[in-house]
XYZ file of C-alpha atoms in Angstrom:
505
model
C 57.723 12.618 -4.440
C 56.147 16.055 -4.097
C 54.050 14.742 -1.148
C 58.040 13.520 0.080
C 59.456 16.949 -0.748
C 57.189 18.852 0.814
C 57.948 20.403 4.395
C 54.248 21.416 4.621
C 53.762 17.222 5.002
C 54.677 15.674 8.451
C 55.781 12.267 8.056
C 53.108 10.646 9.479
C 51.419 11.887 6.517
C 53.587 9.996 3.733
C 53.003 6.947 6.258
C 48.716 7.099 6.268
C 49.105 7.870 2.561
C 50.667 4.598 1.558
C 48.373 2.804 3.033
C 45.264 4.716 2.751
C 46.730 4.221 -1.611
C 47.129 0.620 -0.968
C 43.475 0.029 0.427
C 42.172 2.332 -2.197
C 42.944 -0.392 -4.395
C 40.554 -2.480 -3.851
C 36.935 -1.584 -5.492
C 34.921 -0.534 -2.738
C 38.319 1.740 -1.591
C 39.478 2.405 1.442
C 37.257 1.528 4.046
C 39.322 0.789 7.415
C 38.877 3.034 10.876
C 41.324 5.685 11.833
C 42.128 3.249 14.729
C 42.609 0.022 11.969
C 45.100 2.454 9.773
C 46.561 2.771 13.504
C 47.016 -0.710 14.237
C 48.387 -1.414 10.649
C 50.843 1.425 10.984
C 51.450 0.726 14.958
C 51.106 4.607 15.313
C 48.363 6.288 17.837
C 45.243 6.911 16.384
C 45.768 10.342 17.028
C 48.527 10.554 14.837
C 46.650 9.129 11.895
C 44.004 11.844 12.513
C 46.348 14.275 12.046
C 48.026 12.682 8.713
C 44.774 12.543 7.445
C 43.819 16.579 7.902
C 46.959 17.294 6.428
C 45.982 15.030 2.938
C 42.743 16.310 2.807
C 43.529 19.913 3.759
C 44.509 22.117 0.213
C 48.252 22.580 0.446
C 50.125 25.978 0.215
C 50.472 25.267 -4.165
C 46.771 24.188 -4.075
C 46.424 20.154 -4.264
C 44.925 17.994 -1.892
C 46.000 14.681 -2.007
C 42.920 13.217 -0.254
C 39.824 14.819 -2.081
C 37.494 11.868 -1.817
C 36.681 10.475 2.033
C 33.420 10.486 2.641
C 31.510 9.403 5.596
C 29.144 6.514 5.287
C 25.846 4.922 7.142
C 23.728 2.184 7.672
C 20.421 1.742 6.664
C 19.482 2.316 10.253
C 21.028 5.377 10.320
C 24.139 4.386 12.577
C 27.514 5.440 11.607
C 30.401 3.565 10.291
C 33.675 4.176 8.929
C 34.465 6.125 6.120
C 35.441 5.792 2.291
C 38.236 7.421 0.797
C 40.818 7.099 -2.114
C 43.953 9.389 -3.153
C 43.749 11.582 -6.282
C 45.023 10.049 -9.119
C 49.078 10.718 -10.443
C 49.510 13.065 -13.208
C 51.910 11.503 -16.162
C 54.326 14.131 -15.686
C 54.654 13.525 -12.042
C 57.814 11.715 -10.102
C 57.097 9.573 -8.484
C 59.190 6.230 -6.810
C 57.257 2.553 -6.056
C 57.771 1.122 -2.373
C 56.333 -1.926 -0.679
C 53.948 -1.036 1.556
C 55.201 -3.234 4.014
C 57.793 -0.271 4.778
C 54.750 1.569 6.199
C 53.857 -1.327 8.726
C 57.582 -1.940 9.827
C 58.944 1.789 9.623
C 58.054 4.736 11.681
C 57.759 7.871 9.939
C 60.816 9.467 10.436
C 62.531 6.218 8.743
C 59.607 5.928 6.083
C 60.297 9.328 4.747
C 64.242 8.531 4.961
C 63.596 5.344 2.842
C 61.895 7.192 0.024
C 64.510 10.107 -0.405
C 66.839 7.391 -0.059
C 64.634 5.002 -2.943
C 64.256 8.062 -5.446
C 68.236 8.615 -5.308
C 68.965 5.019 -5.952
C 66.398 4.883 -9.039
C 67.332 7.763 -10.137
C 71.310 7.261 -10.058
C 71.599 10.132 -7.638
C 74.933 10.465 -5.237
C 73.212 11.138 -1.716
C 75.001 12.802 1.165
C 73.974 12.644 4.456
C 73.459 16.276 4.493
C 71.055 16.457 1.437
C 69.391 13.789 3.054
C 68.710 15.920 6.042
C 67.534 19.093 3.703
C 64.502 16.780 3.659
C 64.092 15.358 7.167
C 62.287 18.304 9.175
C 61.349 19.337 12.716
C 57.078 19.636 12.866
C 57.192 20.803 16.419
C 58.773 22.477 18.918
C 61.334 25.662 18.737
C 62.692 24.355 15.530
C 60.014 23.667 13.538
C 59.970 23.917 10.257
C 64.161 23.524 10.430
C 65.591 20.586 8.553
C 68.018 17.712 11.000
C 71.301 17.918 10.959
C 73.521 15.776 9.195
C 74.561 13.979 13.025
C 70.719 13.201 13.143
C 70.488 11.594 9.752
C 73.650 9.383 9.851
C 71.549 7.859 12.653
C 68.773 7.181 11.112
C 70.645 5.607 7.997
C 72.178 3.611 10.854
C 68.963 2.455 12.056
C 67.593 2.027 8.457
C 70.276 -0.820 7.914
C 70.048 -2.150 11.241
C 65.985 -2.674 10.313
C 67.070 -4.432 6.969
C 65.425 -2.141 4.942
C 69.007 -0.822 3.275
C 72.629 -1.885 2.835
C 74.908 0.546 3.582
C 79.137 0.409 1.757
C 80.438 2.850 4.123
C 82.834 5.625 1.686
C 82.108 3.232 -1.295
C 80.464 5.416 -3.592
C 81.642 8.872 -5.734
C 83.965 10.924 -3.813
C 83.422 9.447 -0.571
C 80.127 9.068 -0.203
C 78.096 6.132 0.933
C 76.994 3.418 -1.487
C 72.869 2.338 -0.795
C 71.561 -0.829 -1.412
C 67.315 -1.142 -1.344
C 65.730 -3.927 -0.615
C 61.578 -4.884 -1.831
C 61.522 -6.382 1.784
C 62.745 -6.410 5.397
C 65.728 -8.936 5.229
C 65.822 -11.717 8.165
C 67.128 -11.622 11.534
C 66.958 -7.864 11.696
C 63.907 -6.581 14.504
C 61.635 -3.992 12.746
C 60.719 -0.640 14.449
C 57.334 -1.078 15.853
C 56.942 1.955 18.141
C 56.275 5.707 17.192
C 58.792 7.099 19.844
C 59.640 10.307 20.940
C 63.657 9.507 21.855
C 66.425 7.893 19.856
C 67.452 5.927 23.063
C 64.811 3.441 24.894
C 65.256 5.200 27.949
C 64.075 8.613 26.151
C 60.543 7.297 24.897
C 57.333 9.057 26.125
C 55.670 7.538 29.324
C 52.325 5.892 28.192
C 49.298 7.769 30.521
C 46.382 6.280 29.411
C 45.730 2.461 27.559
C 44.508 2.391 24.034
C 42.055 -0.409 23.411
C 41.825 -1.256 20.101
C 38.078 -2.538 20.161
C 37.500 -2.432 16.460
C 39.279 -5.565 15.291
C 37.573 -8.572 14.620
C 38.941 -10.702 16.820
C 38.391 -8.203 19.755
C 34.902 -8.273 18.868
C 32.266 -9.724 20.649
C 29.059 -11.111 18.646
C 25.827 -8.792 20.128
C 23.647 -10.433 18.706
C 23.004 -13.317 16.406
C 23.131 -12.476 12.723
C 19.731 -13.813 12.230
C 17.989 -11.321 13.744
C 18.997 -8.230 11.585
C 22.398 -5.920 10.509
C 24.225 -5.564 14.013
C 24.694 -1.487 14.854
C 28.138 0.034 15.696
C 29.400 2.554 18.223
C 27.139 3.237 21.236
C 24.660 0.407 20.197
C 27.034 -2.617 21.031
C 28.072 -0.596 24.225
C 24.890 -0.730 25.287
C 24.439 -4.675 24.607
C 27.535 -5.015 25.792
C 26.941 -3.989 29.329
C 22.746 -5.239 29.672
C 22.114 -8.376 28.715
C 19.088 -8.962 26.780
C 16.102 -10.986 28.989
C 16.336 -14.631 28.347
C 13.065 -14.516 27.642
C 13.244 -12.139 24.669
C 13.376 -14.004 21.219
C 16.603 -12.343 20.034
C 18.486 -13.909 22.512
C 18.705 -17.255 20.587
C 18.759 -18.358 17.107
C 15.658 -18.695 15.235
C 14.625 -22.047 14.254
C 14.052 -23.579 11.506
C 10.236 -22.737 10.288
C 10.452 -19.481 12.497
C 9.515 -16.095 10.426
C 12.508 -13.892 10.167
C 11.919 -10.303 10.281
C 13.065 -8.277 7.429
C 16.044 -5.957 8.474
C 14.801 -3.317 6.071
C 11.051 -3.015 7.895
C 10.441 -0.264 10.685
C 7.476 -0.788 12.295
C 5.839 1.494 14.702
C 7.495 0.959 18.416
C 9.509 -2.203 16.899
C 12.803 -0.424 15.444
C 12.845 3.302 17.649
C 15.152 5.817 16.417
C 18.532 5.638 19.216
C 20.480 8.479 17.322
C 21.146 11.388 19.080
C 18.127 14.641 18.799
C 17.839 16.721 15.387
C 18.459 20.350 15.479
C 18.602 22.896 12.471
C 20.812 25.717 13.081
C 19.892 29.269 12.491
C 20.537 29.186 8.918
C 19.313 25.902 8.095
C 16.247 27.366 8.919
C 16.326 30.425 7.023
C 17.483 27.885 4.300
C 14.928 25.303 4.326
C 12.047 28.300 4.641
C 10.819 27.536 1.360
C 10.314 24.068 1.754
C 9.405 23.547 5.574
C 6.175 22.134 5.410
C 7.599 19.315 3.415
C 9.926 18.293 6.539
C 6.775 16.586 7.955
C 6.815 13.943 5.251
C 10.550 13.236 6.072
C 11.894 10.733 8.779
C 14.493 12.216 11.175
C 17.645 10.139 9.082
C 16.958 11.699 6.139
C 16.503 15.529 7.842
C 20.045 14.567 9.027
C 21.240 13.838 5.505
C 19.222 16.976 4.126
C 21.161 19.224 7.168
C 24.537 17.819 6.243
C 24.109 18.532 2.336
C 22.951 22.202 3.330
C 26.078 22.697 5.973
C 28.048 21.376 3.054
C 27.642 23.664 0.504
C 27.175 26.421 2.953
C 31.060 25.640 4.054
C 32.381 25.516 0.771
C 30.803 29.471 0.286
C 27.785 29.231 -1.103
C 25.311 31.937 0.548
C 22.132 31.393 2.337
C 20.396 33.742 0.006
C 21.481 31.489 -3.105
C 20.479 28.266 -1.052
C 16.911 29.983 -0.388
C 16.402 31.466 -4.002
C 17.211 27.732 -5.626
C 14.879 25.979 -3.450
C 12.258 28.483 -4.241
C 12.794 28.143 -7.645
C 12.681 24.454 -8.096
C 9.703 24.318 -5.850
C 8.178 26.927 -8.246
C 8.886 24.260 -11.610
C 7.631 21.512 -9.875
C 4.046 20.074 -9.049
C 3.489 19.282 -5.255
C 1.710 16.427 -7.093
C 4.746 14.860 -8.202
C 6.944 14.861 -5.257
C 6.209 11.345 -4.527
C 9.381 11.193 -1.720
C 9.952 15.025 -0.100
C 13.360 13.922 0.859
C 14.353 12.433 -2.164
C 13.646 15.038 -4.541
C 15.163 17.781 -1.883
C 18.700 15.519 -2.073
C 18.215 14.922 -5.890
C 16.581 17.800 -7.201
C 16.047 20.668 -5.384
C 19.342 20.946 -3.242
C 21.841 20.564 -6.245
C 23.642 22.953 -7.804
C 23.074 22.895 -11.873
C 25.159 24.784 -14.028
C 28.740 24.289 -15.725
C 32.056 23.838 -13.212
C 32.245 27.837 -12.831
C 31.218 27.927 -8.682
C 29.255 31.310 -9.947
C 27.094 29.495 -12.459
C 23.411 28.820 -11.400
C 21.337 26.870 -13.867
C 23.218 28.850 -16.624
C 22.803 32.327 -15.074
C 25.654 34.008 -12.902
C 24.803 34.608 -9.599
C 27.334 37.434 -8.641
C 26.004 39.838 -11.597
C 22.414 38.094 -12.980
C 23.930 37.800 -16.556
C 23.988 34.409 -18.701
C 26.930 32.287 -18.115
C 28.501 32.227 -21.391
C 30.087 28.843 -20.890
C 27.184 27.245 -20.622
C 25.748 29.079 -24.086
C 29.040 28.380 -25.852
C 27.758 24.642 -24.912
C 24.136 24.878 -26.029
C 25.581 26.576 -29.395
C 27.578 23.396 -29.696
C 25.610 21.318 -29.095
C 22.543 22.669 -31.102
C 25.135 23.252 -34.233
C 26.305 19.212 -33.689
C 22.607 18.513 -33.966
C 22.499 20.095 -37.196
C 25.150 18.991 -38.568
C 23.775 15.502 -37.871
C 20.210 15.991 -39.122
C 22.151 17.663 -42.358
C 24.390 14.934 -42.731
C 21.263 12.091 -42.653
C 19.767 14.014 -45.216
C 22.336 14.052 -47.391
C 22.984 10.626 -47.095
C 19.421 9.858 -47.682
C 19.532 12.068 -51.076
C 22.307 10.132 -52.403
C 21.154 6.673 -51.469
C 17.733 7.526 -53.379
C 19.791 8.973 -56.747
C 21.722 5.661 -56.576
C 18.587 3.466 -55.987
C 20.112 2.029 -53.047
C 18.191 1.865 -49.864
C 18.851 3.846 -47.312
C 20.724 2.560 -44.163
C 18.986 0.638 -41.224
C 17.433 3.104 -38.726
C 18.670 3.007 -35.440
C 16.393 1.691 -32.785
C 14.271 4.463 -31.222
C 16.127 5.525 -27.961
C 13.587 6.424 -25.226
C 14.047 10.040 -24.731
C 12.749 11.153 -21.489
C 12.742 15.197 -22.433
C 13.155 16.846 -25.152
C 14.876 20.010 -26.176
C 14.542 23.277 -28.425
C 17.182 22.608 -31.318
C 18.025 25.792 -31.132
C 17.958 27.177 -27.617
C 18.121 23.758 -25.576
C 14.724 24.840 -23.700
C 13.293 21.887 -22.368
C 9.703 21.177 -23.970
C 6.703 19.979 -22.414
C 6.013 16.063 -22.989
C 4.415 15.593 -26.125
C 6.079 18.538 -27.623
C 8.766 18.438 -29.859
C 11.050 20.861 -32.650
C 11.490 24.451 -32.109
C 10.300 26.360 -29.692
C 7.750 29.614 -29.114
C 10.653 31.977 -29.456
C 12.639 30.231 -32.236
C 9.270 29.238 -34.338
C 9.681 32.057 -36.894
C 6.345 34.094 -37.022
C 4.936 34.769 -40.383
C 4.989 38.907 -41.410
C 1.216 39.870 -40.982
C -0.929 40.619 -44.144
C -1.582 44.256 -44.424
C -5.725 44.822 -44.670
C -6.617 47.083 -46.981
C -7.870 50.596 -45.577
C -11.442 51.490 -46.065
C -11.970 53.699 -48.805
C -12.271 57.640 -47.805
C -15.577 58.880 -49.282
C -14.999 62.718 -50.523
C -17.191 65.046 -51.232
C -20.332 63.429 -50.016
C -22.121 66.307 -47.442
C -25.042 66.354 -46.192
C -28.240 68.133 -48.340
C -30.023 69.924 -45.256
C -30.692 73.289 -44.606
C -30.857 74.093 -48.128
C -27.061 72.243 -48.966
C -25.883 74.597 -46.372
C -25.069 72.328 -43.338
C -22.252 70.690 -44.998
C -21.336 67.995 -42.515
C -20.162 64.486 -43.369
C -23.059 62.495 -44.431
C -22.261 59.497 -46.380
C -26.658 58.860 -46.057
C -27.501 61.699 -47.459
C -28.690 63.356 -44.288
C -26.328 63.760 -40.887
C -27.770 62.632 -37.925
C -28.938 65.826 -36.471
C -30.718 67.456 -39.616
C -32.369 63.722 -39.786
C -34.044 64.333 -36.407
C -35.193 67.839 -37.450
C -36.822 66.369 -40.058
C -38.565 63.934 -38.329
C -39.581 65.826 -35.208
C -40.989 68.993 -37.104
C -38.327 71.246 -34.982
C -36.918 72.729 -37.696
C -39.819 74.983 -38.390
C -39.673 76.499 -34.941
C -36.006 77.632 -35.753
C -35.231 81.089 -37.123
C -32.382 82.769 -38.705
C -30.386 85.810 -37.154
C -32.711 88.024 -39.336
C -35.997 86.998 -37.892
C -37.266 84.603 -40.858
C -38.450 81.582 -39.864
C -36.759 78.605 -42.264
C -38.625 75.923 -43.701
C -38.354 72.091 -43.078
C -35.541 70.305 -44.756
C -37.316 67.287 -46.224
């Protein structure tokens, strides 16, 4: 109902949302064309195109109502339509349940009608055909945004019971007003609405100016080429095979016989399977970007570059910076061996083009990007996590203790689970394989044993010139009255008054 409500909605909106919900169903979601969801909702595809940037565009209070639709391809790198699937209800949403026929058999204008008109019913509400205009609104022209008048919806509650979607007791309700009556299901011998007009009279419809050929149904397709010879391409490929006819002489232009050796789908061969999708080129920034890594873009094929491009372009849309971009490639390309990138593209789509870090947008491997700082969600979540650790390994051995004092044996081990890294308990820093338990800067360090000082030797001078010289000499002698003594130099020295000294022996 708030996607009902909502004047920021057109109604073709409410009309691709029902049935992009009721193909989302399925497992695989919604997979159908914008001009399927046309055909199913006899609308123009253009119309669908714009219901669908209105669900997936954020609306003025924040939700989108179409976060998942992403675009698909083939392993031979041809395009084909995309996957998509509504967000999921809230419980404290309203909400009202209608067939989805009404989206096939309605035009939007009456689909939106029949919901307010639903909800009331459920609900036990009196409707007037003025509060059902408050939610019928122009979406172009001078008056849009304005809601209908309450002359413009008594017509379309006229032609909502003339399509056998509603009953209608004329004045049979509370003071006066009109009594509804919904039905699951179009009732008989009433003509359903089929055309998205522009008029309320025939003669006031929009002139058709160009044909719309709806080539993407099944049974307006025409078989290329036999299934036997491989996974048939889409768009400009069955143009092209279309309009020239393969040689007759050619061997995909009949089946293959029994005995005959048919080609794997999956194997490119040099000259056999070409590339036919249109020429790769990085932009400015992708280059600046993918700087870092460029001389790894040799090793990838041209699909894959694509794939790489649209991840960067991504991210670089949603506000991430090109300086960010640049510093995590670097960085991953810094932790990693060249050695062990067995598949460039690969590990640039798995491991060196994510972002890691908790769901703040700022968080970057657990450091903020804006100021440099640790993200302290993400350390409130290693502190968890390392005290739940703990508390487990505490737990086991106190559970071991008791079962020993009781002389009952312990529990059964659980098998070994093959762990692929391990962490610090403490810190969560990843270890090298083969390491294990804490870390270099949790291991507490033992206090260092203090050596004891040499002793200081006092009073110990040395004995030449008489006892006169006095300098350290734990020997006996210092070093320069031992030379004296052994060179005969001493002799040739005199004192201030002119007598010569004798030898120090």
């Amino acid at each position: 109902m708030r996607l009902v409500e909502s004047p920021h909605y057109s109604d073709a909106a409410l009309s691709v949302y029902m049935k992009v919900k009721a193909l989302g169903l399925r497992p695989e979601g919604c997979t159908a064309g914008i001009a399927t969801l046309a055909s199913y909702l006899n609308v123009s595809p253009s119309t669908v195109q714009r219901g669908l940037a209105q669900l997936r565009a954020a609306a003025p209070d924040g939700v989108i109502e179409l976060p998942d639709s992403r675009r698909r391809s083939l392993r031979g790198g041809c395009g084909t339509t995309a996957r998509r699937r509504v967000r999921p209800l809230r419980p404290t949403e309203r909400f009202i349940w209608l067939p989805v026929a009404a989206s096939e058999h309605l035009r939007p204008r009456l689909l939106r009608a029949y919901a307010v008109i639903s909800y009331a019913v459920v609900r036990g509400i009196p409707l007037t055909e003025g509060a059902l205009a408050d939610f019928l609104r122009h979406h172009s022209g001078r008056r849009a945004g304005q809601a209908l008048t309450s002359e413009a919806a008594g017509r379309i509650v006229d032609e909502l019971a003339a399509s056998g979607w509603i009953s209608v007791h004329r004045r049979a309700g509370s003071r006066g007003r009109h009594l509804f009556l919904i039905h699951d299901r179009q009732q008989a011998n009433h003509s359903p609405v089929l055309d998205d007009r522009s008029g309320p009279q025939p003669d006031e419809r929009s002139l058709a100016n160009k044909e719309d050929l709806r080539i993407d149904r099944p049974e307006n397709d025409a078989m290329p080429v036999p299934p036997a010879v491989g996974e048939v391409p889409v768009d400009k490929a069955v143009e092209n095979r279309r309009t020239t006819p393969r040689p007759t002489g050619t061997p995909g232009n009949h089946a293959l016989r029994a005995g005959s050796k048919i080609p794997s789908p999956t194997t490119h061969t040099t000259g056999a399977n070409p590339y036919r999708g249109p020429q790769l080129t990085f932009s400015a920034r992708l280059h600046t970007v993918l700087a870092p890594v460029r001389f790894l873009l040799s090793k990838i094929n041209t699909y894959v570059q694509r794939r790489i491009g649209q991840e960067i372009a991504r991210q670089l849309d949603d506000g991430t910076q090109v300086q960010r971009l640049q510093a995590r490639l670097t960085q991953r390309l810094a932790q990693t061996l060249l050695a062990d990138i067995q598949d460039p593209g690969r590990w640039l789509l798995g491991v060196a083009l994510p972002r890691w870090g908790c769901a703040d947008p700022d968080c970057e491997s657990g450091t903020r990007w804006s100021t440099g700082t640790d993200c302290r969600a993400c350390r409130e979540k290693i502190m968890e996590r390392a005290e739940a650790r703990r508390e487990a390994t505490a737990a086991d051995t106190v559970r071991s203790s008791e079962a020993g004092l009781q002389n009952i044996p312990p529990a059964r081990p659980r098998p070994a689970v093959l762990q692929v890294l391990e962490c610090c308990p403490d810190c969560d820093r990843p270890h090298r394989p083969g390491n294990s338990g804490l870390c270099a800067s949790c291991r507490p360090h033992p206090a260092p044993v203090p050596q004891p000082a040499p002793a200081a030797v006092i009073g110990i001078g040395c004995r030449g010139h008489g006892g006169t010289c006095g300098r350290p000499a734990p020997q006996g002698l210092c070093w320069r009255c031992r030379i004296e003594s052994e060179t005969g130099t001493a002799g040739a020295k005199r004192d201030p008054g002119g007598t010569p000294k004798a030898p120090h022996l």
